[in-house]
Short mmCIF file of C-alpha atoms and ligand atoms in Angstrom, two decimals:
data_model
loop_
_atom_site.label_atom_id
_atom_site.label_comp_id
_atom_site.label_asym_id
_atom_site.label_seq_id
_atom_site.Cartn_x
_atom_site.Cartn_y
_atom_site.Cartn_z
CA MET A 1 3.36 49.48 16.92
CA GLN A 2 5.77 47.78 19.62
CA THR A 3 8.65 50.33 20.04
CA GLU A 4 11.97 49.89 21.17
CA THR A 5 14.64 52.78 22.55
CA SER A 6 17.46 50.82 23.69
CA LEU A 7 21.02 52.53 22.70
CA LEU A 8 22.00 51.83 19.15
CA PRO A 9 25.64 53.54 18.59
CA PRO A 10 25.27 55.71 15.41
CA LEU A 11 27.94 56.75 12.82
CA THR A 12 26.55 60.21 11.51
CA PRO A 13 27.78 60.50 8.02
CA LYS A 14 29.14 63.72 6.25
CA VAL A 15 26.70 65.46 4.06
CA HIS A 16 27.60 67.73 1.47
CA SER A 17 25.14 70.84 0.83
CA TRP A 18 23.95 70.09 -1.97
CA ILE A 19 22.67 66.86 -0.42
CA SER A 20 21.13 68.70 2.22
CA GLN A 21 19.86 71.28 0.36
CA PHE A 22 17.94 68.99 -1.85
CA ILE A 23 16.58 66.32 0.93
CA SER A 24 15.09 70.00 2.55
CA ASP A 25 12.51 70.13 -0.06
CA PRO A 26 9.77 67.26 0.24
CA GLU A 27 8.13 68.23 -2.72
CA ARG A 28 10.98 67.59 -4.77
CA VAL A 29 12.22 64.59 -3.27
CA ARG A 30 9.00 62.80 -4.03
CA SER A 31 8.32 63.94 -7.33
CA VAL A 32 11.80 62.27 -8.59
CA ILE A 33 10.55 59.20 -6.98
CA LYS A 34 7.18 59.56 -8.75
CA GLN A 35 8.53 60.37 -11.77
CA TYR A 36 11.52 57.92 -12.16
CA GLY A 37 10.13 55.17 -9.29
CA SER A 38 12.02 53.51 -6.10
CA PRO A 39 14.92 53.49 -5.85
CA VAL A 40 16.98 56.48 -7.89
CA ASN A 41 20.77 57.43 -7.36
CA LEU A 42 20.77 60.95 -7.24
CA HIS A 43 24.15 62.80 -8.24
CA SER A 44 25.98 65.62 -8.63
CA THR A 45 29.02 66.49 -10.30
CA THR A 46 29.89 69.28 -8.15
CA PRO A 47 31.85 67.41 -4.97
CA PHE A 48 33.50 65.31 -8.14
CA ILE A 49 35.18 68.22 -9.84
CA GLU A 50 36.13 69.58 -6.13
CA ASN A 51 37.59 66.56 -5.35
CA TYR A 52 39.53 66.65 -8.32
CA GLU A 53 40.71 70.40 -8.03
CA ASN A 54 42.03 69.65 -4.11
CA TYR A 55 44.32 66.61 -5.79
CA LYS A 56 45.11 68.75 -8.67
CA ARG A 57 46.00 71.95 -5.98
CA VAL A 58 48.47 68.88 -4.12
CA LEU A 59 50.10 67.45 -7.21
CA ASP A 60 50.68 71.55 -8.58
CA LYS A 61 52.35 72.66 -5.34
CA TYR A 62 54.83 69.77 -5.65
CA GLU A 63 55.56 71.01 -8.92
CA LEU A 64 54.93 67.44 -10.36
CA ASN A 65 53.91 66.35 -13.99
CA HIS A 66 50.52 64.98 -13.78
CA LEU A 67 47.40 63.53 -15.09
CA ILE A 68 44.93 62.15 -12.92
CA CYS A 69 42.15 59.67 -14.37
CA PHE A 70 38.82 58.76 -12.78
CA ALA A 71 38.44 55.11 -12.41
CA ARG A 72 34.96 55.02 -14.04
CA LYS A 73 34.17 51.57 -12.99
CA ALA A 74 33.76 52.95 -9.74
CA ASN A 75 30.44 54.43 -11.47
CA LYS A 76 29.22 53.81 -14.84
CA SER A 77 27.05 57.35 -15.53
CA LYS A 78 28.69 58.94 -18.59
CA SER A 79 27.75 62.48 -16.93
CA PHE A 80 31.15 61.60 -15.17
CA VAL A 81 33.22 61.19 -17.74
CA LYS A 82 31.69 64.87 -19.28
CA ALA A 83 32.96 66.37 -16.42
CA ALA A 84 36.37 64.98 -16.23
CA SER A 85 36.80 65.82 -20.35
CA GLU A 86 35.46 69.36 -19.59
CA HIS A 87 37.60 69.75 -16.57
CA GLY A 88 40.59 68.77 -17.88
CA PHE A 89 41.58 64.80 -16.52
CA GLY A 90 41.47 61.95 -17.53
CA VAL A 91 39.04 58.55 -17.26
CA ASP A 92 40.79 55.01 -16.38
CA THR A 93 38.42 52.51 -18.43
CA ALA A 94 38.15 48.88 -17.53
CA SER A 95 36.52 47.04 -20.27
CA TYR A 96 35.12 47.63 -24.25
CA ARG A 97 32.22 49.94 -23.38
CA GLU A 98 33.79 51.80 -21.06
CA LEU A 99 36.37 52.55 -23.27
CA LEU A 100 34.04 52.74 -26.48
CA GLN A 101 31.58 55.39 -24.38
CA CYS A 102 34.96 57.83 -23.52
CA LEU A 103 35.93 57.74 -27.14
CA ASP A 104 32.47 58.55 -28.16
CA GLU A 105 32.31 61.69 -26.32
CA GLY A 106 35.07 62.75 -27.56
CA MET A 107 37.47 62.62 -25.01
CA ASP A 108 41.12 63.25 -26.17
CA LYS A 109 42.73 59.63 -26.34
CA ASP A 110 45.90 61.44 -24.43
CA LYS A 111 43.44 61.42 -21.41
CA LEU A 112 42.15 58.09 -21.62
CA ILE A 113 44.06 54.66 -20.15
CA LEU A 114 43.17 50.80 -20.27
CA THR A 115 43.93 49.07 -17.29
CA ALA A 116 40.89 45.97 -18.00
CA ALA A 117 41.86 43.04 -15.69
CA ILE A 118 41.14 40.63 -18.82
CA LYS A 119 42.03 42.58 -22.34
CA ASN A 120 40.22 40.36 -25.30
CA LYS A 121 41.47 41.21 -29.00
CA GLU A 122 38.42 43.41 -29.45
CA LEU A 123 39.17 45.78 -26.89
CA ILE A 124 42.99 45.92 -27.71
CA GLU A 125 42.39 46.57 -30.73
CA LEU A 126 39.88 49.75 -30.04
CA ALA A 127 43.03 51.10 -28.09
CA ILE A 128 45.10 50.29 -30.37
CA LYS A 129 43.65 52.18 -33.33
CA ASN A 130 42.53 55.32 -31.07
CA GLU A 131 46.41 55.28 -29.70
CA VAL A 132 44.99 54.43 -26.14
CA LEU A 133 47.35 53.79 -23.54
CA ILE A 134 47.06 50.41 -22.74
CA ILE A 135 48.30 48.91 -19.10
CA ILE A 136 49.68 45.55 -19.97
CA ASP A 137 49.27 42.70 -17.11
CA ASN A 138 51.11 39.66 -18.52
CA LEU A 139 53.09 38.15 -21.31
CA ASP A 140 50.19 36.88 -23.55
CA GLU A 141 47.98 40.04 -23.25
CA LEU A 142 51.74 41.96 -24.42
CA GLU A 143 52.41 39.08 -27.40
CA LEU A 144 48.83 39.70 -28.50
CA THR A 145 49.21 43.37 -28.61
CA LYS A 146 52.03 43.40 -30.22
CA LYS A 147 50.39 40.94 -32.91
CA LEU A 148 47.44 43.29 -33.07
CA SER A 149 49.58 46.58 -33.92
CA THR A 150 51.91 44.58 -36.08
CA GLU A 151 48.35 43.57 -38.18
CA LEU A 152 46.09 47.15 -37.47
CA GLY A 153 50.15 49.24 -38.54
CA VAL A 154 49.95 51.31 -35.65
CA VAL A 155 52.64 51.50 -32.75
CA ALA A 156 50.73 50.25 -29.74
CA GLN A 157 50.87 53.12 -26.54
CA ILE A 158 51.85 50.86 -23.31
CA GLY A 159 52.84 51.12 -19.55
CA LEU A 160 53.80 47.70 -17.65
CA ARG A 161 51.53 47.02 -14.33
CA LEU A 162 53.67 45.49 -11.32
CA GLY A 163 53.19 43.96 -8.50
CA GLY A 164 55.08 41.77 -5.70
CA PHE A 165 56.32 44.85 -3.92
CA HIS A 166 59.10 44.34 -1.13
CA ILE A 167 57.15 46.01 2.11
CA ASN A 168 59.14 46.00 5.73
CA GLY A 169 60.71 42.50 5.12
CA HIS A 170 57.60 41.08 3.17
CA LYS A 171 56.20 40.79 -0.23
CA LEU A 172 53.04 42.45 -1.21
CA TYR A 173 50.81 39.23 -3.07
CA THR A 174 48.46 40.93 -5.78
CA ARG A 175 47.56 38.60 -8.80
CA PHE A 176 47.46 41.58 -11.07
CA GLY A 177 50.97 42.49 -12.88
CA VAL A 178 54.16 41.59 -13.75
CA ASP A 179 56.07 40.78 -10.65
CA ILE A 180 58.85 43.63 -9.09
CA GLU A 181 61.92 40.93 -9.37
CA GLU A 182 61.54 40.13 -13.05
CA ALA A 183 60.47 43.12 -14.60
CA LYS A 184 64.34 43.84 -15.69
CA ASN A 185 64.17 40.86 -17.49
CA PHE A 186 60.77 41.47 -18.66
CA MET A 187 61.65 44.52 -19.89
CA LEU A 188 64.56 43.58 -21.57
CA ASP A 189 63.51 40.15 -23.26
CA HIS A 190 60.13 41.57 -24.51
CA ILE A 191 59.87 45.30 -24.48
CA GLN A 192 63.40 46.62 -25.25
CA GLN A 193 63.32 45.95 -29.04
CA ALA A 194 59.96 45.71 -29.73
CA ASN A 195 58.95 48.33 -32.25
CA GLN A 196 55.67 47.47 -32.96
CA ILE A 197 54.99 48.91 -29.24
CA GLN A 198 55.96 52.28 -26.98
CA PHE A 199 56.86 51.68 -23.90
CA ARG A 200 55.68 54.64 -21.83
CA GLY A 201 55.64 53.91 -17.89
CA PHE A 202 55.26 51.90 -15.21
CA HIS A 203 51.94 51.11 -13.09
CA PHE A 204 50.30 49.40 -9.90
CA HIS A 205 47.56 49.91 -8.06
CA LEU A 206 48.00 48.22 -4.12
CA ASN A 207 44.91 46.38 -2.31
CA GLY A 208 43.92 48.31 0.65
CA TYR A 209 44.53 51.67 1.92
CA SER A 210 48.83 52.24 3.16
CA ILE A 211 50.42 55.22 2.49
CA ASP A 212 53.47 53.39 3.64
CA GLU A 213 53.08 50.48 0.76
CA ARG A 214 52.07 53.39 -1.80
CA ALA A 215 55.69 55.52 -1.02
CA LYS A 216 57.67 52.23 -0.79
CA ALA A 217 56.03 50.81 -4.12
CA ILE A 218 57.14 53.63 -5.58
CA ALA A 219 60.23 53.92 -4.46
CA GLU A 220 60.83 50.48 -5.61
CA THR A 221 59.42 51.55 -9.32
CA ILE A 222 62.15 54.34 -9.21
CA ALA A 223 64.81 52.27 -8.53
CA LEU A 224 63.61 49.60 -11.23
CA ILE A 225 63.62 52.99 -13.86
CA ASP A 226 66.74 53.75 -12.71
CA GLU A 227 68.73 50.69 -13.56
CA MET A 228 66.25 50.63 -16.90
CA ARG A 229 68.25 54.43 -18.11
CA LYS A 230 71.75 52.05 -17.57
CA TYR A 231 69.71 50.11 -21.18
CA GLU A 232 68.51 53.44 -22.45
CA ILE A 233 65.11 52.74 -21.62
CA SER A 234 63.80 55.90 -20.79
CA THR A 235 60.11 55.85 -18.49
CA GLU A 236 57.73 58.70 -19.04
CA PHE A 237 55.26 58.08 -15.62
CA ILE A 238 54.52 56.04 -12.96
CA ASP A 239 51.01 55.63 -12.00
CA ILE A 240 50.20 54.74 -8.43
CA GLY A 241 46.54 53.48 -9.15
CA GLY A 242 43.60 54.23 -6.83
CA GLY A 243 42.67 53.38 -3.37
CA LEU A 244 43.18 56.90 -1.79
CA LEU A 245 41.27 56.92 1.34
CA ILE A 246 38.07 58.98 2.03
CA ASN A 247 36.31 60.26 5.15
CA TYR A 248 32.59 59.00 5.13
CA LEU A 249 32.14 60.05 8.98
CA GLU A 250 31.81 63.20 11.30
CA ASP A 251 32.65 61.90 14.22
CA ARG A 252 35.88 59.70 15.32
CA GLU A 253 34.12 58.93 18.87
CA GLU A 254 31.45 57.52 17.14
CA TRP A 255 33.25 55.26 15.10
CA ASP A 256 35.62 53.94 18.02
CA GLU A 257 32.28 53.44 19.70
CA PHE A 258 30.97 51.69 17.02
CA GLN A 259 33.52 48.90 17.32
CA GLU A 260 33.67 48.68 20.95
CA GLU A 261 30.00 47.91 21.10
CA LEU A 262 30.24 45.52 18.28
CA LYS A 263 33.19 43.61 19.83
CA MET A 264 30.40 43.43 23.40
CA ALA A 265 27.50 42.52 21.21
CA VAL A 266 29.38 39.58 19.43
CA GLN A 267 30.23 38.13 23.25
CA GLY A 268 26.56 38.44 23.95
CA PHE A 269 27.79 41.57 26.54
CA ARG A 270 24.86 43.54 25.11
CA GLU A 271 21.98 43.15 22.90
CA PRO A 272 22.80 42.67 18.98
CA ILE A 273 23.79 45.45 16.83
CA THR A 274 23.51 44.02 13.86
CA PHE A 275 21.06 41.39 11.63
CA GLN A 276 21.26 37.75 13.46
CA ASN A 277 24.50 39.48 15.54
CA ASN A 278 26.74 39.55 12.36
CA GLY A 279 30.12 40.21 13.46
CA LEU A 280 31.05 42.08 10.09
CA GLY A 281 34.50 40.12 10.74
CA TYR A 282 34.53 39.13 14.23
CA SER A 283 33.17 36.10 15.67
CA ILE A 284 33.85 33.62 18.75
CA ASN A 285 36.11 30.98 18.80
CA ASP A 286 36.20 28.75 21.97
CA GLY A 287 34.73 31.48 23.74
CA GLU A 288 37.36 34.04 22.77
CA LEU A 289 36.85 37.27 20.26
CA ILE A 290 38.62 36.51 17.23
CA GLY A 291 39.18 38.60 13.73
CA ASN A 292 39.19 42.05 12.42
CA LEU A 293 36.56 44.83 11.34
CA ALA A 294 36.09 43.79 7.94
CA THR A 295 34.64 46.93 6.67
CA TYR A 296 36.00 50.09 4.48
CA PRO A 297 37.73 52.17 7.38
CA TYR A 298 34.94 54.81 7.16
CA TYR A 299 36.54 57.06 9.39
CA ASN A 300 40.14 58.31 8.38
CA GLU A 301 41.40 61.38 9.38
CA THR A 302 44.54 61.77 6.21
CA HIS A 303 42.26 61.20 3.51
CA LYS A 304 41.97 62.07 -0.43
CA GLU A 305 44.61 65.36 -0.88
CA ASP A 306 46.06 64.54 2.48
CA PHE A 307 46.57 61.09 1.63
CA LEU A 308 48.44 61.99 -1.19
CA GLU A 309 50.12 64.73 -0.04
CA ALA A 310 51.40 62.00 2.73
CA ILE A 311 52.26 59.87 -0.36
CA LEU A 312 54.33 62.47 -1.53
CA SER A 313 55.47 64.04 1.23
CA TYR A 314 57.03 60.51 2.22
CA PRO A 315 60.68 60.47 3.18
CA THR A 316 63.48 57.86 1.75
CA GLY A 317 67.17 57.70 2.45
CA LYS A 318 67.28 59.51 -0.72
CA GLY A 319 65.11 62.13 -0.77
CA GLU A 320 61.28 62.52 -0.24
CA ILE A 321 59.07 60.52 -3.20
CA ALA A 322 58.02 63.71 -4.62
CA THR A 323 61.44 65.20 -5.52
CA LEU A 324 62.60 61.74 -6.57
CA LEU A 325 59.99 61.86 -9.02
CA LYS A 326 60.51 65.42 -10.26
CA ASP A 327 64.51 64.69 -10.21
CA ARG A 328 63.76 62.47 -12.82
CA ASN A 329 61.31 64.32 -14.45
CA ILE A 330 58.92 61.35 -14.22
CA THR A 331 55.18 62.40 -14.47
CA ILE A 332 52.79 61.03 -12.02
CA ARG A 333 49.66 59.14 -12.71
CA MET A 334 46.65 58.67 -10.60
CA GLU A 335 43.56 56.89 -11.34
CA PRO A 336 41.14 57.29 -7.74
CA GLY A 337 37.36 55.72 -8.24
CA ARG A 338 35.78 56.12 -4.69
CA SER A 339 37.75 59.35 -3.87
CA LEU A 340 36.83 61.77 -6.67
CA LEU A 341 33.13 60.29 -6.31
CA ASP A 342 33.36 61.17 -2.68
CA GLN A 343 29.80 63.15 -2.08
CA SER A 344 29.15 62.82 -5.54
CA GLY A 345 25.57 60.76 -4.61
CA VAL A 346 22.88 59.51 -2.71
CA THR A 347 20.37 56.58 -3.19
CA LEU A 348 16.82 57.47 -2.75
CA ALA A 349 14.23 54.62 -2.04
CA GLU A 350 10.66 54.69 -0.63
CA VAL A 351 8.85 52.93 2.64
CA VAL A 352 6.81 50.45 1.63
CA PHE A 353 5.76 48.73 4.72
CA ARG A 354 6.90 48.30 8.37
CA LYS A 355 6.23 44.93 9.84
CA TYR A 356 8.44 43.20 12.96
CA ASP A 357 10.10 39.80 12.28
CA SER A 358 9.60 36.77 14.63
CA GLN A 359 12.49 38.15 17.20
CA GLY A 360 10.56 41.07 17.31
CA ASN A 361 12.81 43.38 15.15
CA LEU A 362 11.41 46.19 13.41
CA LEU A 363 11.40 45.71 9.47
CA ILE A 364 11.45 48.68 7.13
CA GLY A 365 10.39 47.41 3.75
CA LEU A 366 11.89 49.92 0.82
CA HIS A 367 10.96 49.32 -2.49
CA MET A 368 14.74 48.16 -4.03
CA ASN A 369 17.14 45.80 -3.37
CA LYS A 370 19.96 44.72 -1.33
CA THR A 371 22.32 44.66 -4.83
CA GLN A 372 21.39 48.51 -5.13
CA LEU A 373 23.56 49.48 -2.31
CA PHE A 374 25.86 46.80 -1.65
CA SER A 375 29.42 46.73 -0.43
CA SER A 376 32.10 44.64 -1.45
CA SER A 377 33.11 44.97 2.32
CA ALA A 378 31.29 43.44 5.28
CA ASP A 379 28.55 46.24 5.46
CA PHE A 380 27.87 50.17 4.36
CA LEU A 381 28.59 51.84 7.73
CA LEU A 382 26.64 55.14 7.19
CA ASP A 383 23.37 56.11 8.96
CA PRO A 384 20.68 56.68 6.74
CA ILE A 385 18.45 60.14 7.09
CA VAL A 386 14.96 59.03 6.95
CA LEU A 387 12.70 61.65 5.43
CA ASN A 388 9.96 61.53 7.50
CA TYR A 389 7.67 63.33 5.62
CA GLU A 390 4.89 61.14 5.59
CA SER A 391 5.31 60.38 9.34
CA ASN A 392 2.69 60.53 12.15
CA GLU A 393 4.14 63.05 14.54
CA ASP A 394 3.93 61.49 18.29
CA SER A 395 5.21 58.54 16.69
CA GLU A 396 8.35 57.28 19.37
CA PRO A 397 11.75 56.74 18.67
CA THR A 398 12.73 53.37 17.54
CA SER A 399 15.26 51.34 15.88
CA GLY A 400 14.93 48.92 13.02
CA TYR A 401 16.45 47.36 9.77
CA PHE A 402 16.39 48.08 6.38
CA VAL A 403 14.63 45.11 4.26
CA GLY A 404 14.69 45.02 0.76
CA ALA A 405 12.75 43.11 -2.46
CA TYR A 406 14.78 40.05 -3.04
CA CYS A 407 13.50 36.59 -1.33
CA LEU A 408 16.19 36.36 0.57
CA GLU A 409 16.48 36.33 4.29
CA GLN A 410 19.38 38.40 3.78
CA ASP A 411 18.16 40.93 1.91
CA VAL A 412 18.63 43.66 4.54
CA ILE A 413 20.25 47.08 3.04
CA LEU A 414 22.14 47.19 5.69
CA LYS A 415 23.38 44.73 8.49
CA ARG A 416 23.17 47.17 11.28
CA LYS A 417 20.40 48.04 13.32
CA ILE A 418 19.46 51.43 12.91
CA ASN A 419 18.26 54.50 15.24
CA LEU A 420 14.69 56.18 13.96
CA ALA A 421 13.67 59.39 15.36
CA LYS A 422 9.84 57.61 14.48
CA THR A 423 8.65 54.94 12.77
CA PRO A 424 8.67 55.72 9.49
CA ALA A 425 5.57 55.58 7.38
CA ILE A 426 4.17 54.55 4.05
CA GLY A 427 5.56 57.28 1.44
CA ASP A 428 8.59 58.33 3.39
CA ILE A 429 11.95 58.40 1.80
CA VAL A 430 14.67 56.97 2.97
CA CYS A 431 18.44 58.92 1.79
CA PHE A 432 21.61 56.50 1.71
CA PRO A 433 24.31 59.74 1.59
CA ASN A 434 27.70 59.00 -0.37
CA THR A 435 26.77 55.76 -2.65
CA ALA A 436 27.76 56.96 -5.62
CA GLY A 437 31.20 55.04 -5.41
CA TYR A 438 31.20 51.37 -5.67
CA MET A 439 27.73 51.05 -3.60
CA MET A 440 25.43 51.69 -6.23
CA HIS A 441 26.54 50.01 -9.47
CA PHE A 442 29.14 47.48 -9.11
CA TYR A 443 27.47 44.95 -7.77
CA GLU A 444 23.57 45.57 -9.13
CA THR A 445 21.45 42.57 -10.75
CA GLU A 446 17.74 42.35 -12.33
CA ALA A 447 16.84 39.45 -10.58
CA HIS A 448 13.28 38.65 -10.09
CA LEU A 449 13.43 41.26 -13.39
CA PHE A 450 13.55 44.36 -10.97
CA ASN A 451 14.65 47.23 -13.26
CA LEU A 452 17.91 48.81 -12.55
CA SER A 453 17.87 51.92 -10.60
CA THR A 454 17.65 55.16 -12.81
CA ASN A 455 20.70 57.51 -12.83
CA LEU A 456 19.89 60.76 -12.25
CA PHE A 457 21.84 64.36 -11.64
CA LEU A 458 21.14 67.56 -10.49
CA LYS A 459 22.25 70.27 -12.52
CA GLU A 460 23.55 73.89 -11.69
CA ASN A 461 20.52 75.22 -13.13
CA GLY A 462 18.49 73.09 -10.32
CA LYS A 463 17.19 70.55 -13.11
CA VAL A 464 17.16 66.89 -12.43
CA GLU A 465 17.97 65.05 -15.60
CA ARG A 466 18.34 61.59 -16.06
CA ASP A 467 22.43 60.72 -16.88
C1 PLP B 1 43.54 49.35 -11.92
C2 PLP B 1 43.05 50.36 -11.06
N1 PLP B 1 42.71 51.49 -10.95
C3 PLP B 1 42.31 52.37 -10.00
C4 PLP B 1 40.98 52.11 -9.14
C5 PLP B 1 39.78 52.80 -7.97
O1 PLP B 1 40.35 52.21 -7.02
P1 PLP B 1 39.84 53.39 -5.99
O2 PLP B 1 38.43 53.21 -6.12
O3 PLP B 1 39.34 52.70 -4.47
O4 PLP B 1 40.09 54.69 -6.01
C6 PLP B 1 40.93 50.33 -8.99
C7 PLP B 1 40.02 49.57 -8.17
O5 PLP B 1 40.01 48.50 -8.06
C8 PLP B 1 41.96 49.81 -9.96
O6 PLP B 1 41.48 48.34 -9.96
#
């Protein structure tokens, strides 16, 4: 077979010890694929609990009342719900089935929250009957909630989602929530006098990953809370949603180098490092490089608990954020999805073929499709770990693209061309690390009638079990 040794910038993933231990045992990996087919999603709740405990430690350090709810939209497995319940933290639900499963698991109603973007009658009824906190997004939803709580004879527990915060002279766009400028009148006109509902607190979830924006949104919400107090409306909590950054990569230099090489490739100054020279957000306009990297920011020095601490210790003219919350006895709630799942899952897929495309690129066909590992941003930028169990010892280093089973030219699992220590052999397994948060479940489809991937959990006793 043809080989190519051109230098491609690597992006070495951070890998938790449970993953390195598991993949160091070829027999186990092979037996999992043999039993459940390819691909499989293998999880562990150990990092999930570690991530929760690290957040909790920071909140305790600032002596804040708090509730952390796992945003389960990021991964559909029930085992994470069970783990959250056993360790005393909550779950944020975004649909009827997500909420129903949590209730069926016997979760404490006070640890559940409903933030679904669309809430129909059945969903609101389920929440009201079970006294689950409902985060109200708009007036129609509030009116329906009031009507249903009157019919059911149960007071609905509600929070109000806010949006449109003012950050450094501009207003943050969102399609969600009630605009902060209209929130006071909304509260006075529709919530203050309504006895079918009990108002508990304010909520927001910001797009993007800015500490500054989150701290300023909390400060603006606190100003609203102070104003509401003049009208005898008290507020129990502020919920800051999710979006706490994680760090996927080992090395800043690799991250910087990758971005430089991508720009060079898009400008034609080096051979492509992505499929069909995809700019991942960069392009050429009139000979000029334009755009920005349109992926998740995979390398971050301030991440998870440090990111949270940076928000809490953020200075405002009236004191740091944590002090403002504590002075008012406001509980801080948060709903991390991706960051609680950091290091909690991998996707394993089997090599089915090797071939060359019409431009001479090595393609490695995997028994999976692109929806089984799909990023909502331009690409998932972590090097996979190729488990060369079957590979021929004397094969040369090479590089190539991983391709999947959908009949699309674009069914390329990762858009980056990947360095390979040797040409993978049929039956080798490719491990895509850190895919539990959004990558494995958010966009999966059953087109071509392929089965969805099986979700497995590695238990403390070393056994692998279905979710
Ligand atoms: C309302 C709400 N809360 C929490 C989250 C979780 O965000 P993340 O997974 O980035 O922590 C989301 C994500 O879209 C959301 O919309």
